[in-house]
GROMACS .gro file of C-alpha atoms in nm:
model
  341
    1UNK     CA    1   2.784  -0.392   1.092
    2UNK     CA    2   2.900  -0.112   1.324
    3UNK     CA    3   2.980  -0.325   1.637
    4UNK     CA    4   3.202  -0.564   1.442
    5UNK     CA    5   3.368  -0.277   1.256
    6UNK     CA    6   3.450  -0.102   1.585
    7UNK     CA    7   3.602  -0.417   1.733
    8UNK     CA    8   3.816  -0.470   1.423
    9UNK     CA    9   3.926  -0.105   1.402
   10UNK     CA   10   4.025  -0.084   1.767
   11UNK     CA   11   4.212  -0.414   1.748
   12UNK     CA   12   4.403  -0.320   1.432
   13UNK     CA   13   4.481   0.032   1.558
   14UNK     CA   14   4.631  -0.095   1.884
   15UNK     CA   15   4.838  -0.365   1.713
   16UNK     CA   16   4.996  -0.139   1.450
   17UNK     CA   17   5.058   0.156   1.684
   18UNK     CA   18   5.399   0.155   1.857
   19UNK     CA   19   5.252   0.343   2.153
   20UNK     CA   20   4.966   0.276   2.391
   21UNK     CA   21   4.638   0.423   2.272
   22UNK     CA   22   4.385   0.562   2.512
   23UNK     CA   23   4.083   0.453   2.304
   24UNK     CA   24   3.941   0.192   2.535
   25UNK     CA   25   3.638   0.414   2.594
   26UNK     CA   26   3.524   0.334   2.237
   27UNK     CA   27   3.477  -0.027   2.337
   28UNK     CA   28   3.204   0.071   2.584
   29UNK     CA   29   2.971   0.144   2.292
   30UNK     CA   30   3.012  -0.196   2.127
   31UNK     CA   31   2.789  -0.417   2.351
   32UNK     CA   32   2.487  -0.176   2.347
   33UNK     CA   33   2.514  -0.138   1.968
   34UNK     CA   34   2.532  -0.515   1.931
   35UNK     CA   35   2.222  -0.554   2.148
   36UNK     CA   36   2.026  -0.336   1.905
   37UNK     CA   37   2.120  -0.540   1.599
   38UNK     CA   38   2.208  -0.896   1.699
   39UNK     CA   39   2.068  -1.184   1.900
   40UNK     CA   40   2.185  -1.275   2.251
   41UNK     CA   41   2.458  -1.515   2.134
   42UNK     CA   42   2.620  -1.271   1.890
   43UNK     CA   43   2.591  -0.991   2.147
   44UNK     CA   44   2.766  -1.211   2.406
   45UNK     CA   45   3.047  -1.290   2.160
   46UNK     CA   46   3.098  -0.923   2.078
   47UNK     CA   47   3.088  -0.839   2.449
   48UNK     CA   48   3.352  -1.104   2.511
   49UNK     CA   49   3.564  -0.959   2.231
   50UNK     CA   50   3.538  -0.618   2.397
   51UNK     CA   51   3.655  -0.751   2.734
   52UNK     CA   52   3.936  -0.940   2.556
   53UNK     CA   53   4.061  -0.624   2.389
   54UNK     CA   54   4.081  -0.457   2.730
   55UNK     CA   55   4.259  -0.741   2.907
   56UNK     CA   56   4.495  -0.892   2.647
   57UNK     CA   57   4.838  -0.732   2.700
   58UNK     CA   58   4.916  -0.734   2.328
   59UNK     CA   59   4.662  -0.456   2.273
   60UNK     CA   60   4.812  -0.238   2.552
   61UNK     CA   61   4.503  -0.023   2.599
   62UNK     CA   62   4.664   0.168   2.889
   63UNK     CA   63   4.597  -0.108   3.142
   64UNK     CA   64   4.236  -0.033   3.241
   65UNK     CA   65   4.162  -0.040   3.609
   66UNK     CA   66   3.942  -0.294   3.781
   67UNK     CA   67   3.651  -0.048   3.796
   68UNK     CA   68   3.668   0.021   3.421
   69UNK     CA   69   3.682  -0.348   3.342
   70UNK     CA   70   3.386  -0.430   3.566
   71UNK     CA   71   3.186  -0.146   3.410
   72UNK     CA   72   3.244  -0.279   3.058
   73UNK     CA   73   3.163  -0.631   3.174
   74UNK     CA   74   2.838  -0.513   3.337
   75UNK     CA   75   2.739  -0.324   3.020
   76UNK     CA   76   2.811  -0.633   2.812
   77UNK     CA   77   2.593  -0.858   3.032
   78UNK     CA   78   2.313  -0.600   3.035
   79UNK     CA   79   2.333  -0.573   2.655
   80UNK     CA   80   2.287  -0.950   2.623
   81UNK     CA   81   1.971  -0.926   2.835
   82UNK     CA   82   1.840  -0.633   2.629
   83UNK     CA   83   1.912  -0.827   2.310
   84UNK     CA   84   1.715  -1.125   2.444
   85UNK     CA   85   1.411  -0.907   2.525
   86UNK     CA   86   1.433  -0.726   2.189
   87UNK     CA   87   1.459  -1.053   1.997
   88UNK     CA   88   1.144  -1.188   2.160
   89UNK     CA   89   0.953  -0.868   2.088
   90UNK     CA   90   1.074  -0.869   1.728
   91UNK     CA   91   0.950  -1.225   1.685
   92UNK     CA   92   0.611  -1.130   1.828
   93UNK     CA   93   0.593  -0.823   1.603
   94UNK     CA   94   0.681  -1.033   1.297
   95UNK     CA   95   0.401  -1.277   1.383
   96UNK     CA   96   0.150  -0.994   1.430
   97UNK     CA   97   0.259  -0.834   1.102
   98UNK     CA   98   0.221  -1.165   0.919
   99UNK     CA   99  -0.130  -1.211   1.058
  100UNK     CA  100  -0.223  -0.850   0.971
  101UNK     CA  101  -0.096  -0.887   0.615
  102UNK     CA  102  -0.288  -1.212   0.572
  103UNK     CA  103  -0.606  -1.046   0.699
  104UNK     CA  104  -0.561  -0.744   0.474
  105UNK     CA  105  -0.493  -0.959   0.168
  106UNK     CA  106  -0.808  -1.155   0.248
  107UNK     CA  107  -1.002  -0.826   0.233
  108UNK     CA  108  -0.843  -0.705  -0.091
  109UNK     CA  109  -0.677  -1.003  -0.264
  110UNK     CA  110  -0.444  -0.948  -0.560
  111UNK     CA  111  -0.622  -0.914  -0.892
  112UNK     CA  112  -0.592  -1.192  -1.148
  113UNK     CA  113  -0.438  -1.098  -1.480
  114UNK     CA  114  -0.769  -1.164  -1.657
  115UNK     CA  115  -1.131  -1.198  -1.552
  116UNK     CA  116  -1.334  -1.340  -1.839
  117UNK     CA  117  -1.268  -1.128  -2.148
  118UNK     CA  118  -1.119  -0.840  -1.946
  119UNK     CA  119  -0.750  -0.797  -1.868
  120UNK     CA  120  -0.682  -0.647  -1.525
  121UNK     CA  121  -0.389  -0.452  -1.379
  122UNK     CA  122  -0.421  -0.286  -1.040
  123UNK     CA  123  -0.197  -0.076  -0.818
  124UNK     CA  124  -0.261   0.013  -0.455
  125UNK     CA  125  -0.050   0.232  -0.230
  126UNK     CA  126  -0.196   0.294   0.116
  127UNK     CA  127  -0.133   0.635   0.270
  128UNK     CA  128  -0.069   0.483   0.614
  129UNK     CA  129   0.274   0.326   0.619
  130UNK     CA  130   0.298  -0.038   0.716
  131UNK     CA  131  -0.047  -0.126   0.582
  132UNK     CA  132  -0.151  -0.301   0.262
  133UNK     CA  133  -0.502  -0.162   0.246
  134UNK     CA  134  -0.675   0.149   0.370
  135UNK     CA  135  -0.977   0.346   0.262
  136UNK     CA  136  -0.960   0.263  -0.110
  137UNK     CA  137  -1.072  -0.064  -0.267
  138UNK     CA  138  -1.124  -0.230  -0.603
  139UNK     CA  139  -1.235  -0.566  -0.731
  140UNK     CA  140  -1.321  -0.737  -1.061
  141UNK     CA  141  -1.561  -1.032  -1.065
  142UNK     CA  142  -1.724  -1.251  -1.326
  143UNK     CA  143  -2.087  -1.349  -1.279
  144UNK     CA  144  -2.401  -1.455  -1.459
  145UNK     CA  145  -2.459  -1.099  -1.582
  146UNK     CA  146  -2.106  -1.036  -1.711
  147UNK     CA  147  -1.777  -0.907  -1.575
  148UNK     CA  148  -1.827  -0.634  -1.319
  149UNK     CA  149  -1.570  -0.409  -1.157
  150UNK     CA  150  -1.577  -0.162  -0.869
  151UNK     CA  151  -1.342   0.103  -0.738
  152UNK     CA  152  -1.425   0.304  -0.429
  153UNK     CA  153  -1.302   0.525  -0.149
  154UNK     CA  154  -1.458   0.503   0.196
  155UNK     CA  155  -1.468   0.772   0.460
  156UNK     CA  156  -1.130   0.798   0.629
  157UNK     CA  157  -0.823   0.592   0.550
  158UNK     CA  158  -0.583   0.355   0.718
  159UNK     CA  159  -0.677   0.061   0.935
  160UNK     CA  160  -0.989   0.236   1.071
  161UNK     CA  161  -1.147   0.212   0.724
  162UNK     CA  162  -1.070  -0.157   0.663
  163UNK     CA  163  -1.394  -0.278   0.825
  164UNK     CA  164  -1.604  -0.059   0.594
  165UNK     CA  165  -1.401  -0.174   0.293
  166UNK     CA  166  -1.459  -0.538   0.387
  167UNK     CA  167  -1.834  -0.477   0.425
  168UNK     CA  168  -1.864  -0.307   0.086
  169UNK     CA  169  -1.659  -0.568  -0.097
  170UNK     CA  170  -1.867  -0.846   0.055
  171UNK     CA  171  -2.185  -0.674  -0.060
  172UNK     CA  172  -2.039  -0.622  -0.409
  173UNK     CA  173  -1.937  -0.985  -0.448
  174UNK     CA  174  -2.285  -1.100  -0.349
  175UNK     CA  175  -2.461  -0.849  -0.573
  176UNK     CA  176  -2.251  -0.955  -0.873
  177UNK     CA  177  -2.412  -1.297  -0.851
  178UNK     CA  178  -2.777  -1.206  -0.802
  179UNK     CA  179  -2.842  -0.849  -0.920
  180UNK     CA  180  -2.939  -0.833  -1.289
  181UNK     CA  181  -2.837  -0.471  -1.355
  182UNK     CA  182  -2.551  -0.248  -1.244
  183UNK     CA  183  -2.774   0.013  -1.083
  184UNK     CA  184  -2.910  -0.255  -0.851
  185UNK     CA  185  -2.556  -0.346  -0.752
  186UNK     CA  186  -2.487   0.016  -0.658
  187UNK     CA  187  -2.812   0.028  -0.462
  188UNK     CA  188  -2.704  -0.284  -0.270
  189UNK     CA  189  -2.377  -0.118  -0.170
  190UNK     CA  190  -2.565   0.194  -0.065
  191UNK     CA  191  -2.801  -0.009   0.152
  192UNK     CA  192  -2.508  -0.191   0.311
  193UNK     CA  193  -2.356   0.136   0.430
  194UNK     CA  194  -2.689   0.274   0.549
  195UNK     CA  195  -2.748  -0.039   0.758
  196UNK     CA  196  -2.393  -0.038   0.897
  197UNK     CA  197  -2.419   0.329   0.986
  198UNK     CA  198  -2.753   0.276   1.166
  199UNK     CA  199  -2.591   0.025   1.402
  200UNK     CA  200  -2.391   0.301   1.568
  201UNK     CA  201  -2.544   0.623   1.697
  202UNK     CA  202  -2.239   0.828   1.602
  203UNK     CA  203  -2.136   0.659   1.275
  204UNK     CA  204  -2.189   0.843   0.948
  205UNK     CA  205  -2.047   0.603   0.693
  206UNK     CA  206  -2.025   0.698   0.331
  207UNK     CA  207  -1.812   0.607   0.033
  208UNK     CA  208  -1.762   0.710  -0.326
  209UNK     CA  209  -1.756   0.440  -0.591
  210UNK     CA  210  -1.760   0.376  -0.963
  211UNK     CA  211  -1.898   0.049  -1.101
  212UNK     CA  212  -1.853  -0.106  -1.446
  213UNK     CA  213  -2.027  -0.389  -1.627
  214UNK     CA  214  -1.894  -0.538  -1.951
  215UNK     CA  215  -2.103  -0.714  -2.211
  216UNK     CA  216  -2.037  -1.080  -2.282
  217UNK     CA  217  -1.800  -1.006  -2.573
  218UNK     CA  218  -1.662  -0.692  -2.403
  219UNK     CA  219  -1.756  -0.461  -2.689
  220UNK     CA  220  -1.939  -0.223  -2.455
  221UNK     CA  221  -1.928  -0.121  -2.090
  222UNK     CA  222  -2.189   0.031  -1.864
  223UNK     CA  223  -2.066   0.276  -1.600
  224UNK     CA  224  -2.231   0.401  -1.282
  225UNK     CA  225  -2.051   0.666  -1.076
  226UNK     CA  226  -2.150   0.745  -0.717
  227UNK     CA  227  -1.950   1.052  -0.621
  228UNK     CA  228  -1.629   0.899  -0.761
  229UNK     CA  229  -1.422   1.012  -1.061
  230UNK     CA  230  -1.534   0.830  -1.374
  231UNK     CA  231  -1.287   0.615  -1.570
  232UNK     CA  232  -1.097   0.762  -1.863
  233UNK     CA  233  -1.081   0.589  -2.200
  234UNK     CA  234  -0.746   0.530  -2.369
  235UNK     CA  235  -0.797   0.490  -2.743
  236UNK     CA  236  -0.540   0.526  -3.022
  237UNK     CA  237  -0.300   0.723  -2.801
  238UNK     CA  238  -0.569   0.967  -2.686
  239UNK     CA  239  -0.723   0.998  -2.341
  240UNK     CA  240  -1.092   1.084  -2.315
  241UNK     CA  241  -1.291   1.140  -1.999
  242UNK     CA  242  -1.614   0.940  -2.008
  243UNK     CA  243  -1.928   1.151  -1.973
  244UNK     CA  244  -2.082   0.987  -1.669
  245UNK     CA  245  -2.320   1.177  -1.445
  246UNK     CA  246  -2.194   1.150  -1.087
  247UNK     CA  247  -2.461   1.058  -0.832
  248UNK     CA  248  -2.445   1.097  -0.458
  249UNK     CA  249  -2.192   0.890  -0.263
  250UNK     CA  250  -2.292   0.555  -0.119
  251UNK     CA  251  -2.443   0.560   0.226
  252UNK     CA  252  -2.632   0.888   0.182
  253UNK     CA  253  -2.942   0.734   0.021
  254UNK     CA  254  -2.944   0.716  -0.357
  255UNK     CA  255  -3.320   0.752  -0.377
  256UNK     CA  256  -3.298   1.109  -0.245
  257UNK     CA  257  -3.120   1.222  -0.562
  258UNK     CA  258  -3.362   1.062  -0.804
  259UNK     CA  259  -3.340   0.733  -0.992
  260UNK     CA  260  -2.986   0.606  -1.033
  261UNK     CA  261  -2.879   0.548  -1.393
  262UNK     CA  262  -2.557   0.482  -1.575
  263UNK     CA  263  -2.417   0.534  -1.920
  264UNK     CA  264  -2.305   0.281  -2.181
  265UNK     CA  265  -1.982   0.326  -2.379
  266UNK     CA  266  -1.898   0.136  -2.696
  267UNK     CA  267  -1.552  -0.019  -2.701
  268UNK     CA  268  -1.311  -0.098  -2.981
  269UNK     CA  269  -1.024  -0.347  -2.997
  270UNK     CA  270  -0.724  -0.203  -2.815
  271UNK     CA  271  -0.925   0.027  -2.588
  272UNK     CA  272  -0.829   0.054  -2.223
  273UNK     CA  273  -1.019   0.196  -1.928
  274UNK     CA  274  -0.813   0.366  -1.659
  275UNK     CA  275  -0.970   0.415  -1.317
  276UNK     CA  276  -0.796   0.630  -1.056
  277UNK     CA  277  -0.885   0.733  -0.704
  278UNK     CA  278  -0.888   1.081  -0.551
  279UNK     CA  279  -0.532   1.018  -0.438
  280UNK     CA  280  -0.430   1.055  -0.804
  281UNK     CA  281  -0.672   1.322  -0.923
  282UNK     CA  282  -0.621   1.546  -0.618
  283UNK     CA  283  -0.249   1.502  -0.554
  284UNK     CA  284  -0.077   1.840  -0.521
  285UNK     CA  285   0.278   1.961  -0.564
  286UNK     CA  286   0.466   2.196  -0.328
  287UNK     CA  287   0.284   2.497  -0.479
  288UNK     CA  288  -0.060   2.341  -0.436
  289UNK     CA  289  -0.114   2.262  -0.805
  290UNK     CA  290  -0.314   1.947  -0.880
  291UNK     CA  291  -0.155   1.659  -1.064
  292UNK     CA  292  -0.250   1.698  -1.435
  293UNK     CA  293  -0.374   1.341  -1.459
  294UNK     CA  294  -0.530   1.343  -1.807
  295UNK     CA  295  -0.242   1.540  -1.959
  296UNK     CA  296   0.024   1.318  -1.806
  297UNK     CA  297  -0.164   1.000  -1.891
  298UNK     CA  298  -0.171   1.106  -2.256
  299UNK     CA  299   0.210   1.115  -2.252
  300UNK     CA  300   0.239   0.782  -2.073
  301UNK     CA  301  -0.036   0.593  -2.256
  302UNK     CA  302   0.202   0.420  -2.497
  303UNK     CA  303   0.315   0.187  -2.216
  304UNK     CA  304   0.172  -0.163  -2.188
  305UNK     CA  305  -0.110  -0.206  -1.942
  306UNK     CA  306   0.114  -0.404  -1.707
  307UNK     CA  307   0.357  -0.111  -1.686
  308UNK     CA  308   0.119   0.183  -1.717
  309UNK     CA  309   0.015   0.199  -1.351
  310UNK     CA  310   0.377   0.187  -1.233
  311UNK     CA  311   0.473   0.465  -1.474
  312UNK     CA  312   0.187   0.683  -1.354
  313UNK     CA  313   0.282   0.611  -0.992
  314UNK     CA  314   0.644   0.713  -1.056
  315UNK     CA  315   0.529   1.028  -1.234
  316UNK     CA  316   0.290   1.107  -0.948
  317UNK     CA  317   0.574   1.083  -0.696
  318UNK     CA  318   0.779   1.329  -0.900
  319UNK     CA  319   0.486   1.571  -0.890
  320UNK     CA  320   0.389   1.513  -0.525
  321UNK     CA  321   0.675   1.367  -0.319
  322UNK     CA  322   0.448   1.356  -0.012
  323UNK     CA  323   0.139   1.143  -0.077
  324UNK     CA  324  -0.124   1.196   0.194
  325UNK     CA  325  -0.409   0.989   0.053
  326UNK     CA  326  -0.448   0.631  -0.062
  327UNK     CA  327  -0.354   0.592  -0.427
  328UNK     CA  328  -0.544   0.337  -0.632
  329UNK     CA  329  -0.530   0.266  -1.004
  330UNK     CA  330  -0.703   0.004  -1.214
  331UNK     CA  331  -0.650  -0.061  -1.586
  332UNK     CA  332  -0.910  -0.276  -1.759
  333UNK     CA  333  -0.842  -0.402  -2.112
  334UNK     CA  334  -1.150  -0.559  -2.271
  335UNK     CA  335  -1.104  -0.812  -2.549
  336UNK     CA  336  -1.026  -1.174  -2.616
  337UNK     CA  337  -0.679  -1.274  -2.494
  338UNK     CA  338  -0.426  -1.359  -2.762
  339UNK     CA  339  -0.402  -1.727  -2.851
  340UNK     CA  340  -0.101  -1.912  -2.708
  341UNK     CA  341  -0.084  -2.137  -3.012
   0.00000   0.00000   0.00000
């Protein structure tokens, strides 16, 4: 709005003043400012308005000399050219951003509200500005062996980690369909990273992950944790950390740490499982204190599942205004959805 405001202010000031005002120099800033904000046509109109203010006798701007007038005219024409170049680059950038967002959403599509008997609410905030995904990922899929969910964090973050995220999610979606137990799904993800890492002499890919598998009626869940924080259980206003033994991260060879095994947790109506990434558990305030996730979640647990992640995110920002890691949250509510009739 600044170019138009300047034109209006200069015009009004010169008309209401009984004396000549030596403020013509202000007009020299109008065409360049217009070129930064407007298209070529609007910049040309504002440039023309600037020249008009200098030449119309009614504004009596101290009768600018020919050199001053030509300088303003040259700046106006140059500003139109700059506006044309900027507009084309903006259009190209918008197209590239649209393509990038489409590609990123294809990697990590939005979660449905419900997958089988499990309600789903997810929140993702990438640490790298301007991106939709980074080093964290989650997904919930229904298959012949029940509803399965995964949350993970790959080495690194930002766009450099998207390829690894896409590879792991592809492996997870395949394993959901043909692997009969959750441990085998985790082993498939581990093998995927080992194979990908072997393709490059200098790549050392690894990722942490936690996997869940719900029974057909969602009255129990099996959990396997591979170097990733286990989910917490929200029950009757209390928050309980699930006792899951954490195995080595994916990509380091699960067999080296012994046979992979998970733990089963019985569920009751109204229970919720809250999964959070390291970006939540390890967020620090200005004094270096970690975010008290379990304590704060206990105070926020009365919120509905659809609002809980947003409330935790807002509370996390109050604790740590500068978030340096991807933040991922996933709330899973097992149980039959309420009847619409």
